[in-house]
PDB file of C-alpha atoms in Angstrom:
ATOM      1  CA  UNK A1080     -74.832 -46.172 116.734  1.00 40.00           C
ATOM      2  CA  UNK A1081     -73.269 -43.780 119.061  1.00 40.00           C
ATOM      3  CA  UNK A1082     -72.081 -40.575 117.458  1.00 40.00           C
ATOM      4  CA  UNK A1083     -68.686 -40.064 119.339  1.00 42.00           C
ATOM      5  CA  UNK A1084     -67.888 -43.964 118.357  1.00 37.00           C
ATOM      6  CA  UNK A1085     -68.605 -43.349 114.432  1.00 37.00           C
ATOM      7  CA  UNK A1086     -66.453 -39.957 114.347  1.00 40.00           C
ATOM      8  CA  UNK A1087     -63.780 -42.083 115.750  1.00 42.00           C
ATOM      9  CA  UNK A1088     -63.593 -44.140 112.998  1.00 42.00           C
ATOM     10  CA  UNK A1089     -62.965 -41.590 110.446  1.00 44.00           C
ATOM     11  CA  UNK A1090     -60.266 -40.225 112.757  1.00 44.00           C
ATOM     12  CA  UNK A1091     -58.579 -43.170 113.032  1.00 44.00           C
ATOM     13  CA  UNK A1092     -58.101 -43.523 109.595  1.00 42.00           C
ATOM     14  CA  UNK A1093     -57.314 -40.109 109.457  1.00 41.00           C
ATOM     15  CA  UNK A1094     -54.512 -40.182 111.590  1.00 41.00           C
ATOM     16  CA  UNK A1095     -53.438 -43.591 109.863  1.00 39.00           C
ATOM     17  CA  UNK A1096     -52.534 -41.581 106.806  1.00 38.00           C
ATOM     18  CA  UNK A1097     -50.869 -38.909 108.988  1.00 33.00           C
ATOM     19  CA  UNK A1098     -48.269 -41.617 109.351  1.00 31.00           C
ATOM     20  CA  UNK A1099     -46.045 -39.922 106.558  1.00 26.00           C
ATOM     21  CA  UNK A1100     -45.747 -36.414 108.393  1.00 28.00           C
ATOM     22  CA  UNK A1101     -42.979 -36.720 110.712  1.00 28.00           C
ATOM     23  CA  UNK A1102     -41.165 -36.845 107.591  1.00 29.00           C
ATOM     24  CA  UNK A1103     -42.939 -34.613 105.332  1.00 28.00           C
ATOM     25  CA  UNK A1104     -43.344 -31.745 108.098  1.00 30.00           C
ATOM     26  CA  UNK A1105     -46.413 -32.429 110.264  1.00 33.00           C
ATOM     27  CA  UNK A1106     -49.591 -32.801 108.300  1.00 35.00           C
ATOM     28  CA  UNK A1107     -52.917 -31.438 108.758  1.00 35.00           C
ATOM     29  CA  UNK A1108     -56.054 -32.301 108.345  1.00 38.00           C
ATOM     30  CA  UNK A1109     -57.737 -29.508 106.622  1.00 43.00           C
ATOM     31  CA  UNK A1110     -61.404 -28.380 108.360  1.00 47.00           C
ATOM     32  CA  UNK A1111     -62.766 -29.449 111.699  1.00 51.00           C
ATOM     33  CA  UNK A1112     -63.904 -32.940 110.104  1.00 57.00           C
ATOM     34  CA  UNK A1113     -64.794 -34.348 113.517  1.00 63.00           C
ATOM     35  CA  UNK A1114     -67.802 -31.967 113.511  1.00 75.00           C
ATOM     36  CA  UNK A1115     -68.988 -32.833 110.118  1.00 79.00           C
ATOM     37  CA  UNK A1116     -72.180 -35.175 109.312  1.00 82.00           C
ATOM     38  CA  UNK A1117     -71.035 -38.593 108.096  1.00 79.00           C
ATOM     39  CA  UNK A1118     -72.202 -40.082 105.255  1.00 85.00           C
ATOM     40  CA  UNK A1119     -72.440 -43.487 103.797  1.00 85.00           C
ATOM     41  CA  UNK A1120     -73.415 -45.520 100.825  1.00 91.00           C
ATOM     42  CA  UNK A1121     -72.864 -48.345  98.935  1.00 94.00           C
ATOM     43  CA  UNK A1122     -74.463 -51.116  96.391  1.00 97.00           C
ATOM     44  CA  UNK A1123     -76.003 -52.882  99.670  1.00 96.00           C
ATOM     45  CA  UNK A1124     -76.581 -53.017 103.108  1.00 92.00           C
ATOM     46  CA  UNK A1125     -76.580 -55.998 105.640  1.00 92.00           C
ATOM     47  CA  UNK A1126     -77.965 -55.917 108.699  1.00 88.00           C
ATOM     48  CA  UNK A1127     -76.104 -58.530 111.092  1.00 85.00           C
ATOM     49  CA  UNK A1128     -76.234 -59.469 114.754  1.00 86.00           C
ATOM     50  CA  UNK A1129     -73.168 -58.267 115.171  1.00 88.00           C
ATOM     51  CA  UNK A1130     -73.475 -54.616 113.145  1.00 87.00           C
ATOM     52  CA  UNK A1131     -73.822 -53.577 109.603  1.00 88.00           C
ATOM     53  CA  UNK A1132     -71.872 -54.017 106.034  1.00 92.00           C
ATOM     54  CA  UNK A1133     -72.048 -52.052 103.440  1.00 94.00           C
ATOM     55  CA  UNK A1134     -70.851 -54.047 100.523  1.00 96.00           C
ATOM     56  CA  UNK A1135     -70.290 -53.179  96.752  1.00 97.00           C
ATOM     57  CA  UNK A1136     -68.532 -49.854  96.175  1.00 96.00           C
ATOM     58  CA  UNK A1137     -68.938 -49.117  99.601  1.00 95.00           C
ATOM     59  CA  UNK A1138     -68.010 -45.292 100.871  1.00 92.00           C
ATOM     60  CA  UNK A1139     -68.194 -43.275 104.222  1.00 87.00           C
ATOM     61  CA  UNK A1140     -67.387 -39.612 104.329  1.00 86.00           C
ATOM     62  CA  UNK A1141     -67.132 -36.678 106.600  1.00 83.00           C
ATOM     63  CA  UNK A1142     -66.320 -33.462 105.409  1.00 86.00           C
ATOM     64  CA  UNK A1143     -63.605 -33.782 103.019  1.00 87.00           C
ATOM     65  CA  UNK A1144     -61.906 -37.503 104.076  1.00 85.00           C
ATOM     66  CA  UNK A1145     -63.031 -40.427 102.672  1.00 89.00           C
ATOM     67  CA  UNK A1146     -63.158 -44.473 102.766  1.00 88.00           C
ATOM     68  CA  UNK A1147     -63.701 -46.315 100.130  1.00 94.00           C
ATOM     69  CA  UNK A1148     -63.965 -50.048  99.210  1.00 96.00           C
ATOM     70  CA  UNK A1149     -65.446 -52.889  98.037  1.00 97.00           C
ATOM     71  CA  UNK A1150     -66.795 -54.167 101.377  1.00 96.00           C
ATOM     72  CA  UNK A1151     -66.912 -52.206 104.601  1.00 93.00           C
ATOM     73  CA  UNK A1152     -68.243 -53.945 107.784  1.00 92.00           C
ATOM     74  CA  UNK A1153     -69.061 -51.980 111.070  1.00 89.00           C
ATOM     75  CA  UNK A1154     -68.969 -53.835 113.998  1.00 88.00           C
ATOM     76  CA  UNK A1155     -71.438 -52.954 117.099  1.00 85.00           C
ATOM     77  CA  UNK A1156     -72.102 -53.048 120.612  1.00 84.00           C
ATOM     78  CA  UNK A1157     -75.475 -54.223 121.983  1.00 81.00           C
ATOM     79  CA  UNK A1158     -75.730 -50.515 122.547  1.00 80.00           C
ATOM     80  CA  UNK A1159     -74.908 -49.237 118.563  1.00 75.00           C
ATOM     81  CA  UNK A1160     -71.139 -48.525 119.502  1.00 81.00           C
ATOM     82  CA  UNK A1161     -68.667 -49.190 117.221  1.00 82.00           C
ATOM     83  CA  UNK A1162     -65.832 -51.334 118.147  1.00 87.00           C
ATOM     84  CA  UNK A1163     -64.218 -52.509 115.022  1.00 89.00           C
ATOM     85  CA  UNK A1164     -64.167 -51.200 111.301  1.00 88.00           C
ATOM     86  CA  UNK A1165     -62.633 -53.344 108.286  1.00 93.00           C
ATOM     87  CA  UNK A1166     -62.477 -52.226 104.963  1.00 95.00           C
ATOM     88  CA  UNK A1167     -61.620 -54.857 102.204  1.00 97.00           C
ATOM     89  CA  UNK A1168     -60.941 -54.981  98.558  1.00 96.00           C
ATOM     90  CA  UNK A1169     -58.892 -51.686  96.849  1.00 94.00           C
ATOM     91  CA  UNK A1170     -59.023 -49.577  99.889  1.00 94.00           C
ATOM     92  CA  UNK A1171     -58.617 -45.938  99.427  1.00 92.00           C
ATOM     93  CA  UNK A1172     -58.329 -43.380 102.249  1.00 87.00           C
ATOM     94  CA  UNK A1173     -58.410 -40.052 101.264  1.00 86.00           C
ATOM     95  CA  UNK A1174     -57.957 -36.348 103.145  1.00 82.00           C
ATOM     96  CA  UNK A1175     -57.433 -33.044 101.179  1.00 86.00           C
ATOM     97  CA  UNK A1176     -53.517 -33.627 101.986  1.00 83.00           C
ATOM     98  CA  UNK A1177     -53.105 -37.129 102.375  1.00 84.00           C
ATOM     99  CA  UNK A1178     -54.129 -40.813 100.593  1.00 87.00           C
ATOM    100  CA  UNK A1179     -53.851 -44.081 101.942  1.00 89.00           C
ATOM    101  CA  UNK A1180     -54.151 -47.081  99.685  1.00 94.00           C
ATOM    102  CA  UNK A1181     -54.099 -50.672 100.740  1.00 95.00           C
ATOM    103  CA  UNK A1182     -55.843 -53.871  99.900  1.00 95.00           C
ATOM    104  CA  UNK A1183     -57.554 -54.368 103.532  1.00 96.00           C
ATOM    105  CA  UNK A1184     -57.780 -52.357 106.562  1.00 93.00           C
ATOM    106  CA  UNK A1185     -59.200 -53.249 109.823  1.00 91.00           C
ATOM    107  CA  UNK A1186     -59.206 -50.648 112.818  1.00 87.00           C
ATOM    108  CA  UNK A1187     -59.925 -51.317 116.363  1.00 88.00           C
ATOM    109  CA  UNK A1188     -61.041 -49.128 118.790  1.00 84.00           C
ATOM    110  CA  UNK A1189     -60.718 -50.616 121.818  1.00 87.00           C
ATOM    111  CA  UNK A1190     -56.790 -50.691 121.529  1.00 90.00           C
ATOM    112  CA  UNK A1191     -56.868 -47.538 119.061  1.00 85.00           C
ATOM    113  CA  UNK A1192     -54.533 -50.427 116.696  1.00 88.00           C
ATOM    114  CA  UNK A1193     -55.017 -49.706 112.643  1.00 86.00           C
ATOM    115  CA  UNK A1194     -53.637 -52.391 110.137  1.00 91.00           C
ATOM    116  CA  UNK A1195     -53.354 -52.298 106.763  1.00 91.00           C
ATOM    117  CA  UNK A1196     -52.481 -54.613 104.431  1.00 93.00           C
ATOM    118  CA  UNK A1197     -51.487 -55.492 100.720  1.00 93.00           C
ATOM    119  CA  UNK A1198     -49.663 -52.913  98.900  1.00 90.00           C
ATOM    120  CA  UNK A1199     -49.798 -50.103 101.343  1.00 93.00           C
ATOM    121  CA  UNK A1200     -49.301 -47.018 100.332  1.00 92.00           C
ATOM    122  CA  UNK A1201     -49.443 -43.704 101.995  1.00 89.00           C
ATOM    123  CA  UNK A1202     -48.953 -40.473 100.542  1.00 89.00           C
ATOM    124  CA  UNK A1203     -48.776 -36.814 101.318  1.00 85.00           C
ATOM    125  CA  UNK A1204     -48.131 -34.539  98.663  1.00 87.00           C
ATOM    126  CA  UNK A1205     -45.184 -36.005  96.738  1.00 89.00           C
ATOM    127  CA  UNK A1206     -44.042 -37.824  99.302  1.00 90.00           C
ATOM    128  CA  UNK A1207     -44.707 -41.395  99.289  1.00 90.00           C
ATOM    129  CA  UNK A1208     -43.981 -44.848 101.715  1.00 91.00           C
ATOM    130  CA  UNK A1209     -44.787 -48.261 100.335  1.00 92.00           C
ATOM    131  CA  UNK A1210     -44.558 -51.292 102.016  1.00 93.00           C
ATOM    132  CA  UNK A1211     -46.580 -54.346 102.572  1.00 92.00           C
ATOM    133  CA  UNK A1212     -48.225 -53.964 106.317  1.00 92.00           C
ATOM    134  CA  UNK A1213     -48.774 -50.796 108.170  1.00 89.00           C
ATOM    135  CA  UNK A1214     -49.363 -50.898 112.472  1.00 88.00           C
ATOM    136  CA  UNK A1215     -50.784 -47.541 113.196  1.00 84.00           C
ATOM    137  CA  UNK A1216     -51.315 -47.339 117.193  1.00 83.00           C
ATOM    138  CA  UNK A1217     -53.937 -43.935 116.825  1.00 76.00           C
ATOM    139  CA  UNK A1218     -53.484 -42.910 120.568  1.00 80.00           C
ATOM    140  CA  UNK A1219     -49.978 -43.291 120.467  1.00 83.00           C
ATOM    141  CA  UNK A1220     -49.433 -41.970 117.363  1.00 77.00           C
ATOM    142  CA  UNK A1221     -47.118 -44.801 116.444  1.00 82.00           C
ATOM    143  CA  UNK A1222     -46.401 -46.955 113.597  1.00 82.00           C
ATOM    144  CA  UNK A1223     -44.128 -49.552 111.954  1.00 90.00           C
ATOM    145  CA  UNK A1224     -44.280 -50.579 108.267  1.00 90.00           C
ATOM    146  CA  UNK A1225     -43.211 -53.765 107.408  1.00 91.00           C
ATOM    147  CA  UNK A1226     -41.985 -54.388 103.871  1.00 88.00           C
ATOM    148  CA  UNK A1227     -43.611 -55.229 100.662  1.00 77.00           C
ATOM    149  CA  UNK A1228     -41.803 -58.495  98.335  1.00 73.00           C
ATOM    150  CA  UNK A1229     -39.702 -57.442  95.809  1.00 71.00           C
ATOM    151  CA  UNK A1230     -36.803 -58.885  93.506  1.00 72.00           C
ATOM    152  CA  UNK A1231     -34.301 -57.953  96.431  1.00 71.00           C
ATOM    153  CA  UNK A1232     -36.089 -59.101  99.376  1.00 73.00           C
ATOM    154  CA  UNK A1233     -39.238 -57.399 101.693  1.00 82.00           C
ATOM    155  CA  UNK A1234     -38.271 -54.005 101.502  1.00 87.00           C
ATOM    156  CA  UNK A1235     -40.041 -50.376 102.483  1.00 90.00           C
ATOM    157  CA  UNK A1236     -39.415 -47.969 100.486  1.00 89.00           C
ATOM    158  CA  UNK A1237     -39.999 -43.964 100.154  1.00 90.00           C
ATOM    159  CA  UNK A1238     -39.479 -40.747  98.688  1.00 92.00           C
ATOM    160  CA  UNK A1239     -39.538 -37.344 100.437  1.00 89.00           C
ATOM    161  CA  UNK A1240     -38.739 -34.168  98.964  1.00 88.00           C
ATOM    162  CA  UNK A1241     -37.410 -31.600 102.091  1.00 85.00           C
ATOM    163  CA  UNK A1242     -39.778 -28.730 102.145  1.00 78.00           C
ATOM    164  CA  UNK A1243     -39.604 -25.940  99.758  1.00 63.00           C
ATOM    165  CA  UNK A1244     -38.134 -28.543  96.588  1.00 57.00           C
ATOM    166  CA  UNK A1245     -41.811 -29.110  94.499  1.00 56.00           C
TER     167      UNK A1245
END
């Protein structure tokens, strides 16, 4: 698997749960992650024509960000490249600043597109969005929640707290 391709992953998600900083005053990631050694692990692996899964409290880390879920499958090129990461079953995303929660998340990156779906929810500090689908365009640094049902309707919804009121 190609190096550059597998660090992209982890940035990807990384700037998924970025999402909340034009509102929380511009996040950052803490360390020069990129650089770091991945890591993975889970209950079992599969091997499969088309890549790898890692399945049963499956994790990937680099520096201090990690995935976690039940199931993560890594799709591959011919060549080892990644082209498409999905996460599924209590997803967690988590930086030293930021966590993302959902119940599935599937990134591509060969249109840089993350979704995330189920009870998304992406916090930074105590500042929080929640809504039911997240589009996170990664090159474009672009997103769009879409609401989450509740007893008036499919609603987003969020809390920030202007800087300097803990």
């Amino acid at each position: 698997m190609s190096m550059s391709r597998t660090r992209n992953i982890l940035g990807a998600l990384i700037a998924a749960a970025v999402v909340v900083a034009p509102a929380a005053g511009g996040a950052q990631v803490a360390g020069n992650a990129a650089d770091a050694p991945i890591a993975w692990g889970g209950d079992d692996l599969a091997i499969t024509p088309d890549g790898f899964d890692l399945i049963g409290r499956a994790e990937i880390t680099q520096g201090d960000n990690r995935l976690r879920a039940q199931r993560v499958n890594l799709t591959t090129t011919d060549g080892g490249g990644v082209t498409r990461v999905e996460a599924v079953g209590e997803v967690f995303f988590v930086t030293p600043t930021q966590t993302m929660r959902g119940d599935r998340a599937v990134y591509d990156l060969g249109t840089d597109e993350l979704i995330v779906t189920g009870e998304v929810i992406l916090a930074q500090g105590d500042n929080v969005v929640r809504g039911g689908r997240l589009v996170y365009n990664v090159r474009t640094e672009t997103g769009q929640m879409a609401g989450a049902p509740t007893p008036g309707g499919n609603r987003v919804q969020g809390v920030f707290y202007p800087e300097g009121n803990d």
